[in-house]
């Protein structure tokens, strides 16, 4: 968390912290952090997948479904 305060615009660092928070069971904080990453430009499907994983872990299936649908709109088409 200290590193992120020093580099607040570092998306990868924020995503790593969000995943670490999720792994530690701090799901509400994890979702907030990962959502912040996902909403910051450039948006990408992978960031939204992280949000959906936490929403599922929190038992918020409908929210996760909506998030996954949104992520699908951002994913590049298959080859």
PDB file of C-alpha atoms in Angstrom:
ATOM      1  CA  UNK A   1       0.000   0.000   0.000  1.00  0.00           C
ATOM      2  CA  UNK A   2       2.911   2.309   0.733  1.00  0.00           C
ATOM      3  CA  UNK A   3       4.322   1.762  -2.768  1.00  0.00           C
ATOM      4  CA  UNK A   4       0.989   2.698  -4.307  1.00  0.00           C
ATOM      5  CA  UNK A   5       0.880   5.927  -2.323  1.00  0.00           C
ATOM      6  CA  UNK A   6       4.271   6.780  -3.840  1.00  0.00           C
ATOM      7  CA  UNK A   7       3.105   5.832  -7.358  1.00  0.00           C
ATOM      8  CA  UNK A   8      -0.683   6.398  -7.385  1.00  0.00           C
ATOM      9  CA  UNK A   9      -0.948   6.181 -11.172  1.00  0.00           C
ATOM     10  CA  UNK A  10       0.706   2.766 -11.456  1.00  0.00           C
ATOM     11  CA  UNK A  11      -2.106   0.532 -12.755  1.00  0.00           C
ATOM     12  CA  UNK A  12      -0.137  -2.706 -12.494  1.00  0.00           C
ATOM     13  CA  UNK A  13       0.847  -1.980  -8.908  1.00  0.00           C
ATOM     14  CA  UNK A  14      -2.766  -1.135  -8.026  1.00  0.00           C
ATOM     15  CA  UNK A  15      -4.004  -4.340  -9.703  1.00  0.00           C
ATOM     16  CA  UNK A  16      -1.405  -6.391  -7.834  1.00  0.00           C
ATOM     17  CA  UNK A  17      -2.468  -4.810  -4.552  1.00  0.00           C
ATOM     18  CA  UNK A  18      -6.127  -5.459  -5.361  1.00  0.00           C
ATOM     19  CA  UNK A  19      -5.408  -9.135  -6.038  1.00  0.00           C
ATOM     20  CA  UNK A  20      -3.358  -9.380  -2.836  1.00  0.00           C
ATOM     21  CA  UNK A  21      -6.218  -7.861  -0.853  1.00  0.00           C
ATOM     22  CA  UNK A  22      -8.577 -10.428  -2.383  1.00  0.00           C
ATOM     23  CA  UNK A  23      -6.211 -13.262  -1.491  1.00  0.00           C
ATOM     24  CA  UNK A  24      -6.077 -11.944   2.071  1.00  0.00           C
ATOM     25  CA  UNK A  25      -9.871 -12.018   2.286  1.00  0.00           C
ATOM     26  CA  UNK A  26     -10.202  -8.238   2.271  1.00  0.00           C
ATOM     27  CA  UNK A  27     -12.798  -8.454  -0.465  1.00  0.00           C
ATOM     28  CA  UNK A  28     -14.510  -5.092  -0.096  1.00  0.00           C
ATOM     29  CA  UNK A  29     -11.176  -3.262  -0.288  1.00  0.00           C
ATOM     30  CA  UNK A  30     -10.052  -5.515  -3.132  1.00  0.00           C
ATOM     31  CA  UNK A  31     -13.152  -4.793  -5.182  1.00  0.00           C
ATOM     32  CA  UNK A  32     -12.777  -1.039  -4.685  1.00  0.00           C
ATOM     33  CA  UNK A  33      -9.108  -1.136  -5.714  1.00  0.00           C
ATOM     34  CA  UNK A  34      -9.696  -3.365  -8.727  1.00  0.00           C
ATOM     35  CA  UNK A  35     -12.692  -1.310  -9.852  1.00  0.00           C
ATOM     36  CA  UNK A  36     -10.528   1.810  -9.704  1.00  0.00           C
ATOM     37  CA  UNK A  37      -8.011   0.077 -11.974  1.00  0.00           C
ATOM     38  CA  UNK A  38     -10.713  -1.165 -14.339  1.00  0.00           C
ATOM     39  CA  UNK A  39     -12.378   2.235 -14.653  1.00  0.00           C
ATOM     40  CA  UNK A  40      -9.150   4.135 -15.352  1.00  0.00           C
ATOM     41  CA  UNK A  41      -8.238   4.557 -18.997  1.00  0.00           C
ATOM     42  CA  UNK A  42      -7.370   2.536 -20.886  1.00  0.00           C
ATOM     43  CA  UNK A  43     -10.068   0.110 -19.822  1.00  0.00           C
ATOM     44  CA  UNK A  44      -9.473  -3.524 -20.639  1.00  0.00           C
ATOM     45  CA  UNK A  45     -11.259  -6.823 -20.215  1.00  0.00           C
ATOM     46  CA  UNK A  46      -8.659  -8.339 -17.886  1.00  0.00           C
ATOM     47  CA  UNK A  47      -9.103  -5.609 -15.286  1.00  0.00           C
ATOM     48  CA  UNK A  48     -12.861  -6.150 -15.307  1.00  0.00           C
ATOM     49  CA  UNK A  49     -12.341  -9.919 -14.943  1.00  0.00           C
ATOM     50  CA  UNK A  50     -10.494  -9.237 -11.693  1.00  0.00           C
ATOM     51  CA  UNK A  51     -13.483  -7.214 -10.464  1.00  0.00           C
ATOM     52  CA  UNK A  52     -15.873 -10.035 -11.411  1.00  0.00           C
ATOM     53  CA  UNK A  53     -13.770 -12.618  -9.539  1.00  0.00           C
ATOM     54  CA  UNK A  54     -14.031 -10.586  -6.349  1.00  0.00           C
ATOM     55  CA  UNK A  55     -17.744 -10.009  -6.854  1.00  0.00           C
ATOM     56  CA  UNK A  56     -18.200 -13.783  -7.142  1.00  0.00           C
ATOM     57  CA  UNK A  57     -16.143 -14.330  -4.002  1.00  0.00           C
ATOM     58  CA  UNK A  58     -18.453 -11.878  -2.236  1.00  0.00           C
ATOM     59  CA  UNK A  59     -21.502 -13.831  -3.434  1.00  0.00           C
ATOM     60  CA  UNK A  60     -22.659 -11.061  -5.746  1.00  0.00           C
ATOM     61  CA  UNK A  61     -23.444 -13.300  -8.706  1.00  0.00           C
ATOM     62  CA  UNK A  62     -25.692 -10.839 -10.566  1.00  0.00           C
ATOM     63  CA  UNK A  63     -23.073  -8.093 -10.313  1.00  0.00           C
ATOM     64  CA  UNK A  64     -20.366 -10.483 -11.491  1.00  0.00           C
ATOM     65  CA  UNK A  65     -22.528 -11.510 -14.449  1.00  0.00           C
ATOM     66  CA  UNK A  66     -22.999  -7.871 -15.469  1.00  0.00           C
ATOM     67  CA  UNK A  67     -19.288  -7.199 -15.041  1.00  0.00           C
ATOM     68  CA  UNK A  68     -18.375 -10.212 -17.179  1.00  0.00           C
ATOM     69  CA  UNK A  69     -20.796  -9.054 -19.869  1.00  0.00           C
ATOM     70  CA  UNK A  70     -19.105  -5.658 -19.844  1.00  0.00           C
ATOM     71  CA  UNK A  71     -15.639  -7.286 -19.982  1.00  0.00           C
ATOM     72  CA  UNK A  72     -16.724  -9.268 -23.033  1.00  0.00           C
ATOM     73  CA  UNK A  73     -17.447  -6.027 -24.886  1.00  0.00           C
ATOM     74  CA  UNK A  74     -13.850  -4.929 -24.307  1.00  0.00           C
ATOM     75  CA  UNK A  75     -12.122  -8.186 -25.185  1.00  0.00           C
ATOM     76  CA  UNK A  76     -10.454  -8.382 -28.584  1.00  0.00           C
ATOM     77  CA  UNK A  77     -12.201 -10.676 -31.047  1.00  0.00           C
ATOM     78  CA  UNK A  78     -10.843 -14.229 -31.216  1.00  0.00           C
ATOM     79  CA  UNK A  79      -8.399 -15.025 -33.995  1.00  0.00           C
TER      80      UNK A  79
END
